[in-house]
């Protein structure tokens, strides 16, 4: 039963995380952490695929081992949201409500990222994270 429910949810989270790479209102990291959780319970193949990803694998492995993300990852996520989201709100949107909705989603995304435990960079210096 878990496989039938968790695997599609994991795929959905990977998709949302991928959208988060290009959409300023969606954070990537929390969706990928959730995808890893779903895959760990439903598909070892997909779980290993996600952990082996060159870009996100180190962040996910650190989360699974230490339940934290580095300050560098948090900073990258917040700065990316501020730059891309700020540019969208300032230049690409007209009207108060779309701007407020986008700004609200950015605040929620930033709050999620900031609420995750911060680990020191020295716990795993052999990998880089973006």
GROMACS .gro file of N, CA and C in nm:
model
  390
    1UNK      N    1   0.082  -0.120   0.000
    1UNK     CA    2   0.000   0.000   0.000
    1UNK      C    3   0.086   0.126   0.000
    2UNK      N    4   0.192   0.125   0.082
    2UNK     CA    5   0.279   0.242   0.087
    2UNK      C    6   0.339   0.272  -0.050
    3UNK      N    7   0.378   0.168  -0.121
    3UNK     CA    8   0.440   0.185  -0.252
    3UNK      C    9   0.344   0.256  -0.348
    4UNK      N   10   0.218   0.221  -0.342
    4UNK     CA   11   0.118   0.277  -0.432
    4UNK      C   12   0.095   0.426  -0.403
    5UNK      N   13   0.104   0.464  -0.277
    5UNK     CA   14   0.078   0.603  -0.239
    5UNK      C   15   0.207   0.685  -0.234
    6UNK      N   16   0.311   0.632  -0.170
    6UNK     CA   17   0.433   0.710  -0.146
    6UNK      C   18   0.515   0.737  -0.272
    7UNK      N   19   0.522   0.639  -0.361
    7UNK     CA   20   0.603   0.658  -0.482
    7UNK      C   21   0.548   0.772  -0.568
    8UNK      N   22   0.418   0.777  -0.597
    8UNK     CA   23   0.366   0.893  -0.673
    8UNK      C   24   0.385   1.025  -0.599
    9UNK      N   25   0.371   1.022  -0.466
    9UNK     CA   26   0.393   1.145  -0.389
    9UNK      C   27   0.540   1.188  -0.398
   10UNK      N   28   0.631   1.091  -0.398
   10UNK     CA   29   0.773   1.122  -0.415
   10UNK      C   30   0.799   1.183  -0.551
   11UNK      N   31   0.738   1.127  -0.654
   11UNK     CA   32   0.755   1.183  -0.789
   11UNK      C   33   0.696   1.324  -0.797
   12UNK      N   34   0.582   1.346  -0.734
   12UNK     CA   35   0.522   1.480  -0.731
   12UNK      C   36   0.616   1.579  -0.662
   13UNK      N   37   0.676   1.538  -0.552
   13UNK     CA   38   0.769   1.626  -0.480
   13UNK      C   39   0.894   1.656  -0.561
   14UNK      N   40   0.945   1.558  -0.635
   14UNK     CA   41   1.059   1.583  -0.724
   14UNK      C   42   1.019   1.685  -0.829
   15UNK      N   43   0.900   1.670  -0.884
   15UNK     CA   44   0.851   1.765  -0.983
   15UNK      C   45   0.838   1.905  -0.926
   16UNK      N   46   0.781   1.916  -0.805
   16UNK     CA   47   0.768   2.047  -0.741
   16UNK      C   48   0.905   2.106  -0.709
   17UNK      N   49   0.997   2.019  -0.666
   17UNK     CA   50   1.134   2.066  -0.640
   17UNK      C   51   1.201   2.116  -0.766
   18UNK      N   52   1.178   2.046  -0.877
   18UNK     CA   53   1.234   2.091  -1.005
   18UNK      C   54   1.173   2.224  -1.047
   19UNK      N   55   1.044   2.240  -1.026
   19UNK     CA   56   0.981   2.369  -1.054
   19UNK      C   57   1.040   2.479  -0.967
   20UNK      N   58   1.074   2.442  -0.844
   20UNK     CA   59   1.134   2.539  -0.753
   20UNK      C   60   1.268   2.593  -0.800
   21UNK      N   61   1.332   2.520  -0.891
   21UNK     CA   62   1.458   2.570  -0.948
   21UNK      C   63   1.435   2.693  -1.035
   22UNK      N   64   1.318   2.702  -1.096
   22UNK     CA   65   1.292   2.812  -1.188
   22UNK      C   66   1.183   2.908  -1.140
   23UNK      N   67   1.102   2.865  -1.046
   23UNK     CA   68   0.997   2.952  -0.993
   23UNK      C   69   1.037   3.005  -0.857
   24UNK      N   70   1.042   3.135  -0.841
   24UNK     CA   71   1.091   3.192  -0.717
   24UNK      C   72   1.004   3.167  -0.595
   25UNK      N   73   0.879   3.130  -0.615
   25UNK     CA   74   0.790   3.113  -0.500
   25UNK      C   75   0.792   2.972  -0.443
   26UNK      N   76   0.859   2.879  -0.511
   26UNK     CA   77   0.868   2.742  -0.462
   26UNK      C   78   1.009   2.710  -0.417
   27UNK      N   79   1.026   2.670  -0.291
   27UNK     CA   80   1.159   2.628  -0.247
   27UNK      C   81   1.187   2.486  -0.294
   28UNK      N   82   1.307   2.461  -0.337
   28UNK     CA   83   1.345   2.329  -0.388
   28UNK      C   84   1.375   2.230  -0.275
   29UNK      N   85   1.455   2.273  -0.180
   29UNK     CA   86   1.508   2.181  -0.077
   29UNK      C   87   1.400   2.107   0.001
   30UNK      N   88   1.297   2.174   0.056
   30UNK     CA   89   1.198   2.098   0.132
   30UNK      C   90   1.125   1.992   0.049
   31UNK      N   91   1.097   2.022  -0.078
   31UNK     CA   92   1.030   1.924  -0.163
   31UNK      C   93   1.119   1.804  -0.189
   32UNK      N   94   1.248   1.827  -0.209
   32UNK     CA   95   1.340   1.715  -0.232
   32UNK      C   96   1.361   1.633  -0.105
   33UNK      N   97   1.362   1.698   0.010
   33UNK     CA   98   1.370   1.624   0.136
   33UNK      C   99   1.248   1.535   0.153
   34UNK      N  100   1.133   1.590   0.120
   34UNK     CA  101   1.009   1.512   0.130
   34UNK      C  102   1.010   1.398   0.028
   35UNK      N  103   1.058   1.423  -0.093
   35UNK     CA  104   1.066   1.318  -0.195
   35UNK      C  105   1.157   1.205  -0.147
   36UNK      N  106   1.270   1.240  -0.087
   36UNK     CA  107   1.360   1.137  -0.035
   36UNK      C  108   1.292   1.053   0.073
   37UNK      N  109   1.213   1.117   0.157
   37UNK     CA  110   1.140   1.046   0.262
   37UNK      C  111   1.041   0.948   0.200
   38UNK      N  112   0.964   0.996   0.101
   38UNK     CA  113   0.867   0.908   0.035
   38UNK      C  114   0.936   0.791  -0.035
   39UNK      N  115   1.044   0.819  -0.107
   39UNK     CA  116   1.114   0.713  -0.179
   39UNK      C  117   1.180   0.613  -0.085
   40UNK      N  118   1.228   0.659   0.029
   40UNK     CA  119   1.291   0.567   0.126
   40UNK      C  120   1.190   0.464   0.176
   41UNK      N  121   1.062   0.498   0.169
   41UNK     CA  122   0.958   0.409   0.216
   41UNK      C  123   0.885   0.334   0.105
   42UNK      N  124   0.919   0.365  -0.021
   42UNK     CA  125   0.843   0.303  -0.130
   42UNK      C  126   0.929   0.245  -0.242
   43UNK      N  127   1.045   0.304  -0.268
   43UNK     CA  128   1.124   0.259  -0.383
   43UNK      C  129   1.272   0.283  -0.359
   44UNK      N  130   1.344   0.178  -0.329
   44UNK     CA  131   1.488   0.191  -0.305
   44UNK      C  132   1.558   0.242  -0.431
   45UNK      N  133   1.511   0.199  -0.547
   45UNK     CA  134   1.570   0.244  -0.673
   45UNK      C  135   1.561   0.396  -0.687
   46UNK      N  136   1.443   0.452  -0.667
   46UNK     CA  137   1.425   0.597  -0.680
   46UNK      C  138   1.496   0.672  -0.567
   47UNK      N  139   1.499   0.612  -0.449
   47UNK     CA  140   1.569   0.674  -0.337
   47UNK      C  141   1.718   0.686  -0.367
   48UNK      N  142   1.776   0.578  -0.417
   48UNK     CA  143   1.919   0.581  -0.452
   48UNK      C  144   1.946   0.676  -0.568
   49UNK      N  145   1.855   0.683  -0.663
   49UNK     CA  146   1.869   0.776  -0.775
   49UNK      C  147   1.875   0.920  -0.724
   50UNK      N  148   1.788   0.952  -0.631
   50UNK     CA  149   1.785   1.088  -0.576
   50UNK      C  150   1.911   1.117  -0.495
   51UNK      N  151   1.955   1.021  -0.415
   51UNK     CA  152   2.077   1.039  -0.334
   51UNK      C  153   2.202   1.048  -0.421
   52UNK      N  154   2.199   0.987  -0.538
   52UNK     CA  155   2.315   0.989  -0.627
   52UNK      C  156   2.319   1.114  -0.715
   53UNK      N  157   2.215   1.195  -0.710
   53UNK     CA  158   2.211   1.316  -0.791
   53UNK      C  159   2.329   1.405  -0.755
   54UNK      N  160   2.402   1.448  -0.856
   54UNK     CA  161   2.523   1.527  -0.834
   54UNK      C  162   2.496   1.660  -0.762
   55UNK      N  163   2.385   1.722  -0.794
   55UNK     CA  164   2.353   1.852  -0.736
   55UNK      C  165   2.290   1.840  -0.598
   56UNK      N  166   2.188   1.756  -0.584
   56UNK     CA  167   2.111   1.752  -0.460
   56UNK      C  168   2.145   1.635  -0.369
   57UNK      N  169   2.215   1.536  -0.421
   57UNK     CA  170   2.249   1.420  -0.341
   57UNK      C  171   2.321   1.451  -0.211
   58UNK      N  172   2.426   1.535  -0.213
   58UNK     CA  173   2.496   1.566  -0.088
   58UNK      C  174   2.406   1.631   0.018
   59UNK      N  175   2.318   1.719  -0.025
   59UNK     CA  176   2.226   1.784   0.070
   59UNK      C  177   2.132   1.680   0.131
   60UNK      N  178   2.080   1.591   0.047
   60UNK     CA  179   1.988   1.489   0.095
   60UNK      C  180   2.057   1.387   0.184
   61UNK      N  181   2.179   1.348   0.148
   61UNK     CA  182   2.254   1.255   0.231
   61UNK      C  183   2.283   1.315   0.368
   62UNK      N  184   2.321   1.443   0.369
   62UNK     CA  185   2.348   1.511   0.496
   62UNK      C  186   2.222   1.515   0.580
   63UNK      N  187   2.108   1.540   0.516
   63UNK     CA  188   1.982   1.542   0.590
   63UNK      C  189   1.952   1.405   0.650
   64UNK      N  190   1.970   1.300   0.571
   64UNK     CA  191   1.940   1.167   0.621
   64UNK      C  192   2.034   1.125   0.734
   65UNK      N  193   2.160   1.167   0.726
   65UNK     CA  194   2.257   1.128   0.828
   65UNK      C  195   2.252   1.216   0.952
   66UNK      N  196   2.232   1.346   0.934
   66UNK     CA  197   2.244   1.439   1.046
   66UNK      C  198   2.119   1.521   1.074
   67UNK      N  199   2.018   1.510   0.989
   67UNK     CA  200   1.894   1.587   1.002
   67UNK      C  201   1.918   1.737   1.007
   68UNK      N  202   2.003   1.785   0.915
   68UNK     CA  203   2.033   1.927   0.907
   68UNK      C  204   2.074   1.964   0.765
   69UNK      N  205   2.068   2.093   0.736
   69UNK     CA  206   2.124   2.145   0.612
   69UNK      C  207   2.224   2.255   0.649
   70UNK      N  208   2.320   2.277   0.564
   70UNK     CA  209   2.425   2.373   0.597
   70UNK      C  210   2.376   2.517   0.584
   71UNK      N  211   2.446   2.605   0.649
   71UNK     CA  212   2.417   2.748   0.638
   71UNK      C  213   2.429   2.792   0.493
   72UNK      N  214   2.524   2.735   0.422
   72UNK     CA  215   2.544   2.769   0.281
   72UNK      C  216   2.420   2.734   0.199
   73UNK      N  217   2.361   2.618   0.223
   73UNK     CA  218   2.241   2.577   0.152
   73UNK      C  219   2.125   2.671   0.185
   74UNK      N  220   2.110   2.704   0.313
   74UNK     CA  221   2.005   2.798   0.353
   74UNK      C  222   2.024   2.934   0.286
   75UNK      N  223   2.147   2.982   0.289
   75UNK     CA  224   2.175   3.113   0.229
   75UNK      C  225   2.145   3.111   0.080
   76UNK      N  226   2.189   3.006   0.012
   76UNK     CA  227   2.163   2.995  -0.131
   76UNK      C  228   2.012   2.995  -0.160
   77UNK      N  229   1.937   2.920  -0.081
   77UNK     CA  230   1.792   2.911  -0.102
   77UNK      C  231   1.725   3.047  -0.080
   78UNK      N  232   1.761   3.114   0.029
   78UNK     CA  233   1.697   3.242   0.061
   78UNK      C  234   1.737   3.350  -0.040
   79UNK      N  235   1.864   3.358  -0.073
   79UNK     CA  236   1.910   3.459  -0.169
   79UNK      C  237   1.846   3.435  -0.306
   80UNK      N  238   1.837   3.310  -0.348
   80UNK     CA  239   1.774   3.278  -0.477
   80UNK      C  240   1.628   3.322  -0.477
   81UNK      N  241   1.557   3.293  -0.368
   81UNK     CA  242   1.417   3.334  -0.360
   81UNK      C  243   1.404   3.486  -0.362
   82UNK      N  244   1.491   3.554  -0.287
   82UNK     CA  245   1.484   3.700  -0.283
   82UNK      C  246   1.513   3.763  -0.418
   83UNK      N  247   1.617   3.714  -0.485
   83UNK     CA  248   1.653   3.771  -0.615
   83UNK      C  249   1.547   3.742  -0.722
   84UNK      N  250   1.515   3.615  -0.739
   84UNK     CA  251   1.420   3.579  -0.844
   84UNK      C  252   1.278   3.626  -0.808
   85UNK      N  253   1.238   3.604  -0.685
   85UNK     CA  254   1.105   3.646  -0.642
   85UNK      C  255   1.091   3.797  -0.639
   86UNK      N  256   1.195   3.863  -0.591
   86UNK     CA  257   1.192   4.010  -0.589
   86UNK      C  258   1.184   4.068  -0.729
   87UNK      N  259   1.257   4.009  -0.821
   87UNK     CA  260   1.252   4.055  -0.961
   87UNK      C  261   1.113   4.030  -1.019
   88UNK      N  262   1.054   3.916  -0.988
   88UNK     CA  263   0.920   3.887  -1.039
   88UNK      C  264   0.817   3.985  -0.984
   89UNK      N  265   0.822   4.005  -0.854
   89UNK     CA  266   0.726   4.097  -0.792
   89UNK      C  267   0.744   4.239  -0.844
   90UNK      N  268   0.869   4.279  -0.862
   90UNK     CA  269   0.897   4.416  -0.904
   90UNK      C  270   0.872   4.440  -1.052
   91UNK      N  271   0.917   4.348  -1.137
   91UNK     CA  272   0.917   4.375  -1.280
   91UNK      C  273   0.813   4.297  -1.361
   92UNK      N  274   0.774   4.179  -1.316
   92UNK     CA  275   0.690   4.093  -1.400
   92UNK      C  276   0.543   4.092  -1.360
   93UNK      N  277   0.510   4.151  -1.248
   93UNK     CA  278   0.372   4.143  -1.201
   93UNK      C  279   0.311   4.282  -1.193
   94UNK      N  280   0.183   4.285  -1.226
   94UNK     CA  281   0.109   4.408  -1.204
   94UNK      C  282  -0.009   4.375  -1.114
   95UNK      N  283  -0.049   4.467  -1.039
   95UNK     CA  284  -0.160   4.443  -0.947
   95UNK      C  285  -0.111   4.406  -0.808
   96UNK      N  286  -0.183   4.455  -0.712
   96UNK     CA  287  -0.145   4.435  -0.573
   96UNK      C  288  -0.159   4.290  -0.528
   97UNK      N  289  -0.270   4.223  -0.563
   97UNK     CA  290  -0.297   4.089  -0.513
   97UNK      C  291  -0.197   3.985  -0.562
   98UNK      N  292  -0.161   3.982  -0.690
   98UNK     CA  293  -0.058   3.886  -0.731
   98UNK      C  294   0.076   3.911  -0.661
   99UNK      N  295   0.109   4.036  -0.641
   99UNK     CA  296   0.235   4.068  -0.572
   99UNK      C  297   0.230   4.023  -0.426
  100UNK      N  298   0.118   4.048  -0.360
  100UNK     CA  299   0.104   4.004  -0.220
  100UNK      C  300   0.104   3.852  -0.209
  101UNK      N  301   0.036   3.785  -0.303
  101UNK     CA  302   0.034   3.638  -0.300
  101UNK      C  303   0.174   3.582  -0.320
  102UNK      N  304   0.247   3.636  -0.415
  102UNK     CA  305   0.383   3.589  -0.441
  102UNK      C  306   0.474   3.617  -0.322
  103UNK      N  307   0.465   3.736  -0.266
  103UNK     CA  308   0.545   3.770  -0.149
  103UNK      C  309   0.511   3.679  -0.031
  104UNK      N  310   0.383   3.647  -0.014
  104UNK     CA  311   0.341   3.558   0.095
  104UNK      C  312   0.399   3.418   0.077
  105UNK      N  313   0.395   3.367  -0.046
  105UNK     CA  314   0.453   3.235  -0.073
  105UNK      C  315   0.604   3.235  -0.050
  106UNK      N  316   0.668   3.346  -0.084
  106UNK     CA  317   0.813   3.355  -0.059
  106UNK      C  318   0.842   3.354   0.090
  107UNK      N  319   0.761   3.422   0.169
  107UNK     CA  320   0.779   3.423   0.314
  107UNK      C  321   0.760   3.283   0.371
  108UNK      N  322   0.658   3.212   0.323
  108UNK     CA  323   0.634   3.075   0.370
  108UNK      C  324   0.753   2.986   0.333
  109UNK      N  325   0.799   2.996   0.209
  109UNK     CA  326   0.914   2.916   0.166
  109UNK      C  327   1.038   2.946   0.247
  110UNK      N  328   1.065   3.075   0.269
  110UNK     CA  329   1.182   3.113   0.349
  110UNK      C  330   1.168   3.064   0.493
  111UNK      N  331   1.048   3.069   0.546
  111UNK     CA  332   1.025   3.021   0.683
  111UNK      C  333   1.053   2.872   0.696
  112UNK      N  334   1.012   2.796   0.595
  112UNK     CA  335   1.038   2.652   0.597
  112UNK      C  336   1.189   2.627   0.594
  113UNK      N  337   1.258   2.693   0.503
  113UNK     CA  338   1.403   2.675   0.491
  113UNK      C  339   1.472   2.714   0.621
  114UNK      N  340   1.435   2.828   0.677
  114UNK     CA  341   1.500   2.875   0.800
  114UNK      C  342   1.467   2.788   0.921
  115UNK      N  343   1.353   2.719   0.917
  115UNK     CA  344   1.315   2.636   1.031
  115UNK      C  345   1.392   2.504   1.037
  116UNK      N  346   1.456   2.464   0.928
  116UNK     CA  347   1.534   2.340   0.928
  116UNK      C  348   1.660   2.358   1.011
  117UNK      N  349   1.700   2.253   1.079
  117UNK     CA  350   1.823   2.259   1.160
  117UNK      C  351   1.943   2.292   1.072
  118UNK      N  352   2.034   2.372   1.128
  118UNK     CA  353   2.157   2.409   1.057
  118UNK      C  354   2.271   2.324   1.109
  119UNK      N  355   2.344   2.261   1.016
  119UNK     CA  356   2.461   2.184   1.057
  119UNK      C  357   2.587   2.259   1.014
  120UNK      N  358   2.695   2.225   1.076
  120UNK     CA  359   2.820   2.293   1.044
  120UNK      C  360   2.874   2.243   0.911
  121UNK      N  361   2.949   2.327   0.843
  121UNK     CA  362   3.009   2.292   0.714
  121UNK      C  363   3.109   2.178   0.730
  122UNK      N  364   3.169   2.165   0.848
  122UNK     CA  365   3.277   2.067   0.865
  122UNK      C  366   3.226   1.926   0.884
  123UNK      N  367   3.094   1.902   0.898
  123UNK     CA  368   3.045   1.767   0.913
  123UNK      C  369   3.071   1.683   0.789
  124UNK      N  370   3.070   1.749   0.674
  124UNK     CA  371   3.098   1.677   0.548
  124UNK      C  372   3.158   1.774   0.450
  125UNK      N  373   3.287   1.790   0.456
  125UNK     CA  374   3.354   1.886   0.369
  125UNK      C  375   3.392   1.826   0.235
  126UNK      N  376   3.365   1.696   0.217
  126UNK     CA  377   3.403   1.633   0.091
  126UNK      C  378   3.303   1.659  -0.021
  127UNK      N  379   3.186   1.713   0.015
  127UNK     CA  380   3.085   1.740  -0.086
  127UNK      C  381   3.048   1.886  -0.085
  128UNK      N  382   3.003   1.933  -0.198
  128UNK     CA  383   2.955   2.070  -0.204
  128UNK      C  384   2.805   2.065  -0.217
  129UNK      N  385   2.739   2.174  -0.178
  129UNK     CA  386   2.595   2.177  -0.194
  129UNK      C  387   2.552   2.308  -0.254
  130UNK      N  388   2.452   2.299  -0.337
  130UNK     CA  389   2.394   2.417  -0.402
  130UNK      C  390   2.247   2.421  -0.376
   0.00000   0.00000   0.00000
